[in-house]
């Protein structure tokens, strides 16, 4: 389930992928919006991936990962007072899948976040500074701590709600 931890009070995007077994699995569409203290969930979307493949992408993923059967969930949220919204994996869904696919195919819950950052992650000037040259404290806070916290909270919430229902998550 890709939770691009997509929700991250300002905003957080996270991605979570979880896999469970069940005798009577439910559709991915039954995943409800998690309750995140201090945050507002803007959307939840999910897609069932059956026998999916994530292509190799060296050096991050040296071999393709095949046979992935998971529910990919993307949660988009924002934090009150922050002047931005994070959506999904911000166009980097493929990168998120690369980082979590090896764990998801083994049946583990896996998650990833883009911390609400756009652009080149190797060059922080694209997101760390506002247009006027001052520090973008909202995004710096996301990068430093908030996104990781939100990723954990959202991932656990989605997994806790989905697994007992027998969802293929």
PDB file of C-alpha atoms in Angstrom:
ATOM      1  CA  UNK A   1       0.000   0.000   0.000  1.00  0.00           C
ATOM      2  CA  UNK A   2       1.609   3.205  -1.003  1.00  0.00           C
ATOM      3  CA  UNK A   3       0.727   5.812   1.455  1.00  0.00           C
ATOM      4  CA  UNK A   4       2.633   8.400  -0.308  1.00  0.00           C
ATOM      5  CA  UNK A   5       2.249   8.803   3.166  1.00  0.00           C
ATOM      6  CA  UNK A   6       0.591  11.240   1.029  1.00  0.00           C
ATOM      7  CA  UNK A   7      -0.512  13.364   3.694  1.00  0.00           C
ATOM      8  CA  UNK A   8       1.807  15.108   5.525  1.00  0.00           C
ATOM      9  CA  UNK A   9      -0.452  19.751   9.295  1.00  0.00           C
ATOM     10  CA  UNK A  10       1.277  21.633   6.632  1.00  0.00           C
ATOM     11  CA  UNK A  11       1.324  18.486   4.616  1.00  0.00           C
ATOM     12  CA  UNK A  12       2.874  15.119   4.412  1.00  0.00           C
ATOM     13  CA  UNK A  13       3.130  12.584   1.746  1.00  0.00           C
ATOM     14  CA  UNK A  14       3.826   9.040   2.544  1.00  0.00           C
ATOM     15  CA  UNK A  15       3.676   5.830   0.894  1.00  0.00           C
ATOM     16  CA  UNK A  16       2.936   2.569   2.547  1.00  0.00           C
ATOM     17  CA  UNK A  17       2.766  -0.860   1.077  1.00  0.00           C
ATOM     18  CA  UNK A  18       1.518  -3.748   3.156  1.00  0.00           C
ATOM     19  CA  UNK A  19       0.830  -7.375   2.356  1.00  0.00           C
ATOM     20  CA  UNK A  20      -1.287  -9.789   4.392  1.00  0.00           C
ATOM     21  CA  UNK A  21      -3.017 -13.069   3.760  1.00  0.00           C
ATOM     22  CA  UNK A  22      -6.677 -13.765   4.329  1.00  0.00           C
ATOM     23  CA  UNK A  23      -9.194 -16.394   3.405  1.00  0.00           C
ATOM     24  CA  UNK A  24     -11.674 -13.762   2.252  1.00  0.00           C
ATOM     25  CA  UNK A  25      -9.857 -10.604   1.240  1.00  0.00           C
ATOM     26  CA  UNK A  26     -11.761  -7.393   0.660  1.00  0.00           C
ATOM     27  CA  UNK A  27     -11.169  -4.857  -2.027  1.00  0.00           C
ATOM     28  CA  UNK A  28      -8.606  -2.140  -1.573  1.00  0.00           C
ATOM     29  CA  UNK A  29     -11.428   0.356  -1.880  1.00  0.00           C
ATOM     30  CA  UNK A  30     -12.552  -0.388   1.686  1.00  0.00           C
ATOM     31  CA  UNK A  31      -9.609   1.507   3.179  1.00  0.00           C
ATOM     32  CA  UNK A  32     -10.904   4.430   5.220  1.00  0.00           C
ATOM     33  CA  UNK A  33      -9.135   7.717   5.880  1.00  0.00           C
ATOM     34  CA  UNK A  34      -6.900   7.448   8.950  1.00  0.00           C
ATOM     35  CA  UNK A  35      -7.300   9.901  11.840  1.00  0.00           C
ATOM     36  CA  UNK A  36      -4.087  11.897  12.178  1.00  0.00           C
ATOM     37  CA  UNK A  37      -3.867  14.301  15.140  1.00  0.00           C
ATOM     38  CA  UNK A  38      -3.134  17.835  13.938  1.00  0.00           C
ATOM     39  CA  UNK A  39      -3.586  16.946  10.296  1.00  0.00           C
ATOM     40  CA  UNK A  40      -6.408  17.011   7.800  1.00  0.00           C
ATOM     41  CA  UNK A  41      -6.647  14.072   5.407  1.00  0.00           C
ATOM     42  CA  UNK A  42      -7.482  15.451   1.969  1.00  0.00           C
ATOM     43  CA  UNK A  43      -7.829  12.180   0.082  1.00  0.00           C
ATOM     44  CA  UNK A  44      -7.290   8.446   0.198  1.00  0.00           C
ATOM     45  CA  UNK A  45      -6.941   6.372  -2.941  1.00  0.00           C
ATOM     46  CA  UNK A  46      -6.030   2.756  -3.305  1.00  0.00           C
ATOM     47  CA  UNK A  47      -5.308   0.300  -6.060  1.00  0.00           C
ATOM     48  CA  UNK A  48      -4.998  -3.453  -5.890  1.00  0.00           C
ATOM     49  CA  UNK A  49      -1.808  -4.605  -7.581  1.00  0.00           C
ATOM     50  CA  UNK A  50      -1.899  -8.243  -8.690  1.00  0.00           C
ATOM     51  CA  UNK A  51       1.278  -9.942  -9.876  1.00  0.00           C
ATOM     52  CA  UNK A  52       2.825  -6.511 -10.298  1.00  0.00           C
ATOM     53  CA  UNK A  53       6.463  -5.889 -11.233  1.00  0.00           C
ATOM     54  CA  UNK A  54       8.829  -3.098 -10.290  1.00  0.00           C
ATOM     55  CA  UNK A  55      11.623  -2.850 -12.838  1.00  0.00           C
ATOM     56  CA  UNK A  56      15.271  -2.785 -11.823  1.00  0.00           C
ATOM     57  CA  UNK A  57      16.705   0.685 -11.306  1.00  0.00           C
ATOM     58  CA  UNK A  58      20.406   0.362 -10.432  1.00  0.00           C
ATOM     59  CA  UNK A  59      21.958   1.277  -8.124  1.00  0.00           C
ATOM     60  CA  UNK A  60      18.767   1.654  -6.055  1.00  0.00           C
ATOM     61  CA  UNK A  61      17.218  -1.648  -7.126  1.00  0.00           C
ATOM     62  CA  UNK A  62      19.606  -4.003  -8.901  1.00  0.00           C
ATOM     63  CA  UNK A  63      17.030  -6.643  -9.863  1.00  0.00           C
ATOM     64  CA  UNK A  64      13.369  -6.403 -10.824  1.00  0.00           C
ATOM     65  CA  UNK A  65      10.878  -7.368  -8.130  1.00  0.00           C
ATOM     66  CA  UNK A  66       8.067  -9.538  -9.491  1.00  0.00           C
ATOM     67  CA  UNK A  67       4.936 -11.168  -8.112  1.00  0.00           C
ATOM     68  CA  UNK A  68       3.902  -8.220  -5.961  1.00  0.00           C
ATOM     69  CA  UNK A  69       0.331  -8.670  -4.706  1.00  0.00           C
ATOM     70  CA  UNK A  70      -0.528  -5.704  -2.525  1.00  0.00           C
ATOM     71  CA  UNK A  71      -2.935  -2.878  -2.065  1.00  0.00           C
ATOM     72  CA  UNK A  72      -1.253   0.395  -2.894  1.00  0.00           C
ATOM     73  CA  UNK A  73      -2.821   3.183  -0.841  1.00  0.00           C
ATOM     74  CA  UNK A  74      -2.023   6.860  -1.224  1.00  0.00           C
ATOM     75  CA  UNK A  75      -3.063   9.222   1.538  1.00  0.00           C
ATOM     76  CA  UNK A  76      -2.815  12.968   0.986  1.00  0.00           C
ATOM     77  CA  UNK A  77      -2.911  15.284   3.979  1.00  0.00           C
ATOM     78  CA  UNK A  78      -2.048  18.721   5.152  1.00  0.00           C
ATOM     79  CA  UNK A  79      -1.214  20.305   8.489  1.00  0.00           C
ATOM     80  CA  UNK A  80      -3.135  23.320   9.703  1.00  0.00           C
ATOM     81  CA  UNK A  81      -1.148  26.520   9.368  1.00  0.00           C
ATOM     82  CA  UNK A  82       1.334  25.231   6.835  1.00  0.00           C
ATOM     83  CA  UNK A  83       1.167  26.803   3.418  1.00  0.00           C
ATOM     84  CA  UNK A  84       1.434  23.702   1.252  1.00  0.00           C
ATOM     85  CA  UNK A  85      -0.202  20.400   0.454  1.00  0.00           C
ATOM     86  CA  UNK A  86       1.544  17.171  -0.307  1.00  0.00           C
ATOM     87  CA  UNK A  87      -0.085  14.763  -2.724  1.00  0.00           C
ATOM     88  CA  UNK A  88       0.872  11.164  -3.134  1.00  0.00           C
ATOM     89  CA  UNK A  89       4.414  10.525  -4.089  1.00  0.00           C
ATOM     90  CA  UNK A  90       4.572  13.853  -5.916  1.00  0.00           C
ATOM     91  CA  UNK A  91       5.141  12.247  -9.270  1.00  0.00           C
ATOM     92  CA  UNK A  92       7.806   9.992  -7.825  1.00  0.00           C
ATOM     93  CA  UNK A  93       5.587   6.960  -7.351  1.00  0.00           C
ATOM     94  CA  UNK A  94       8.019   4.810  -9.293  1.00  0.00           C
ATOM     95  CA  UNK A  95      10.844   5.826  -6.961  1.00  0.00           C
ATOM     96  CA  UNK A  96       8.706   5.037  -3.932  1.00  0.00           C
ATOM     97  CA  UNK A  97       7.909   1.602  -5.323  1.00  0.00           C
ATOM     98  CA  UNK A  98      11.600   0.937  -5.918  1.00  0.00           C
ATOM     99  CA  UNK A  99      12.420   1.591  -2.283  1.00  0.00           C
ATOM    100  CA  UNK A 100       9.645  -0.531  -0.794  1.00  0.00           C
ATOM    101  CA  UNK A 101       8.993  -3.299  -3.335  1.00  0.00           C
ATOM    102  CA  UNK A 102      11.590  -5.763  -1.968  1.00  0.00           C
ATOM    103  CA  UNK A 103       9.875  -5.676   1.433  1.00  0.00           C
ATOM    104  CA  UNK A 104       6.280  -5.662   0.211  1.00  0.00           C
ATOM    105  CA  UNK A 105       6.790  -8.760  -1.953  1.00  0.00           C
ATOM    106  CA  UNK A 106       7.987 -10.607   1.178  1.00  0.00           C
ATOM    107  CA  UNK A 107       4.740  -9.780   2.976  1.00  0.00           C
ATOM    108  CA  UNK A 108       5.951  -6.897   5.112  1.00  0.00           C
ATOM    109  CA  UNK A 109       4.169  -3.602   5.473  1.00  0.00           C
ATOM    110  CA  UNK A 110       6.406  -1.042   3.807  1.00  0.00           C
ATOM    111  CA  UNK A 111       6.177   2.718   3.529  1.00  0.00           C
ATOM    112  CA  UNK A 112       7.898   5.646   1.895  1.00  0.00           C
ATOM    113  CA  UNK A 113       7.535   9.424   1.923  1.00  0.00           C
ATOM    114  CA  UNK A 114       8.723  12.303  -0.199  1.00  0.00           C
ATOM    115  CA  UNK A 115       8.488  14.618   2.842  1.00  0.00           C
ATOM    116  CA  UNK A 116       6.424  17.007   0.760  1.00  0.00           C
ATOM    117  CA  UNK A 117       9.417  18.047  -1.276  1.00  0.00           C
ATOM    118  CA  UNK A 118       9.395  18.881  -4.959  1.00  0.00           C
ATOM    119  CA  UNK A 119      12.284  18.908  -7.350  1.00  0.00           C
ATOM    120  CA  UNK A 120      15.777  17.508  -7.074  1.00  0.00           C
ATOM    121  CA  UNK A 121      16.251  15.993  -3.629  1.00  0.00           C
ATOM    122  CA  UNK A 122      20.023  16.292  -4.011  1.00  0.00           C
ATOM    123  CA  UNK A 123      19.747  20.084  -4.358  1.00  0.00           C
ATOM    124  CA  UNK A 124      17.798  21.485  -1.387  1.00  0.00           C
ATOM    125  CA  UNK A 125      17.775  25.020  -2.797  1.00  0.00           C
ATOM    126  CA  UNK A 126      14.657  24.081  -4.790  1.00  0.00           C
ATOM    127  CA  UNK A 127      12.609  23.506  -1.639  1.00  0.00           C
ATOM    128  CA  UNK A 128      14.571  24.785   1.370  1.00  0.00           C
ATOM    129  CA  UNK A 129      14.311  28.441   0.360  1.00  0.00           C
ATOM    130  CA  UNK A 130      11.271  30.538  -0.454  1.00  0.00           C
ATOM    131  CA  UNK A 131      11.234  32.766  -3.529  1.00  0.00           C
ATOM    132  CA  UNK A 132      12.463  35.687  -1.405  1.00  0.00           C
ATOM    133  CA  UNK A 133      15.492  33.681  -0.234  1.00  0.00           C
ATOM    134  CA  UNK A 134      14.284  33.053   3.320  1.00  0.00           C
ATOM    135  CA  UNK A 135      14.220  29.567   4.825  1.00  0.00           C
ATOM    136  CA  UNK A 136      11.044  27.577   4.144  1.00  0.00           C
ATOM    137  CA  UNK A 137      10.551  26.423   7.734  1.00  0.00           C
ATOM    138  CA  UNK A 138       7.446  24.347   6.930  1.00  0.00           C
ATOM    139  CA  UNK A 139       9.276  22.180   4.399  1.00  0.00           C
ATOM    140  CA  UNK A 140      12.437  22.082   6.520  1.00  0.00           C
ATOM    141  CA  UNK A 141      10.344  20.803   9.434  1.00  0.00           C
ATOM    142  CA  UNK A 142       8.809  18.187   7.126  1.00  0.00           C
ATOM    143  CA  UNK A 143      12.243  17.105   5.916  1.00  0.00           C
ATOM    144  CA  UNK A 144      13.750  16.995   9.418  1.00  0.00           C
ATOM    145  CA  UNK A 145      11.023  15.241  11.368  1.00  0.00           C
ATOM    146  CA  UNK A 146       7.340  15.735  10.598  1.00  0.00           C
ATOM    147  CA  UNK A 147       7.236  13.569   7.467  1.00  0.00           C
ATOM    148  CA  UNK A 148       8.831  10.589   9.187  1.00  0.00           C
ATOM    149  CA  UNK A 149       6.430  10.884  12.115  1.00  0.00           C
ATOM    150  CA  UNK A 150       3.415  11.221   9.817  1.00  0.00           C
ATOM    151  CA  UNK A 151       4.649   8.285   7.742  1.00  0.00           C
ATOM    152  CA  UNK A 152       4.700   6.074  10.829  1.00  0.00           C
ATOM    153  CA  UNK A 153       1.310   7.259  12.106  1.00  0.00           C
ATOM    154  CA  UNK A 154      -0.470   6.928   8.751  1.00  0.00           C
ATOM    155  CA  UNK A 155       1.148   3.600   7.867  1.00  0.00           C
ATOM    156  CA  UNK A 156       0.214   2.051  11.204  1.00  0.00           C
ATOM    157  CA  UNK A 157      -3.318   3.433  10.993  1.00  0.00           C
ATOM    158  CA  UNK A 158      -3.913   2.076   7.500  1.00  0.00           C
ATOM    159  CA  UNK A 159      -2.381  -1.311   8.313  1.00  0.00           C
ATOM    160  CA  UNK A 160      -4.346  -1.587  11.574  1.00  0.00           C
ATOM    161  CA  UNK A 161      -7.648  -0.842   9.846  1.00  0.00           C
ATOM    162  CA  UNK A 162      -6.984  -2.937   6.760  1.00  0.00           C
ATOM    163  CA  UNK A 163      -5.446  -6.145   8.080  1.00  0.00           C
ATOM    164  CA  UNK A 164      -8.262  -7.174  10.475  1.00  0.00           C
ATOM    165  CA  UNK A 165     -10.783  -6.654   7.685  1.00  0.00           C
ATOM    166  CA  UNK A 166      -8.912  -9.140   5.562  1.00  0.00           C
ATOM    167  CA  UNK A 167      -7.961  -6.553   2.975  1.00  0.00           C
ATOM    168  CA  UNK A 168      -5.225  -7.486   0.571  1.00  0.00           C
ATOM    169  CA  UNK A 169      -3.035  -4.684   1.782  1.00  0.00           C
TER     170      UNK A 169
END
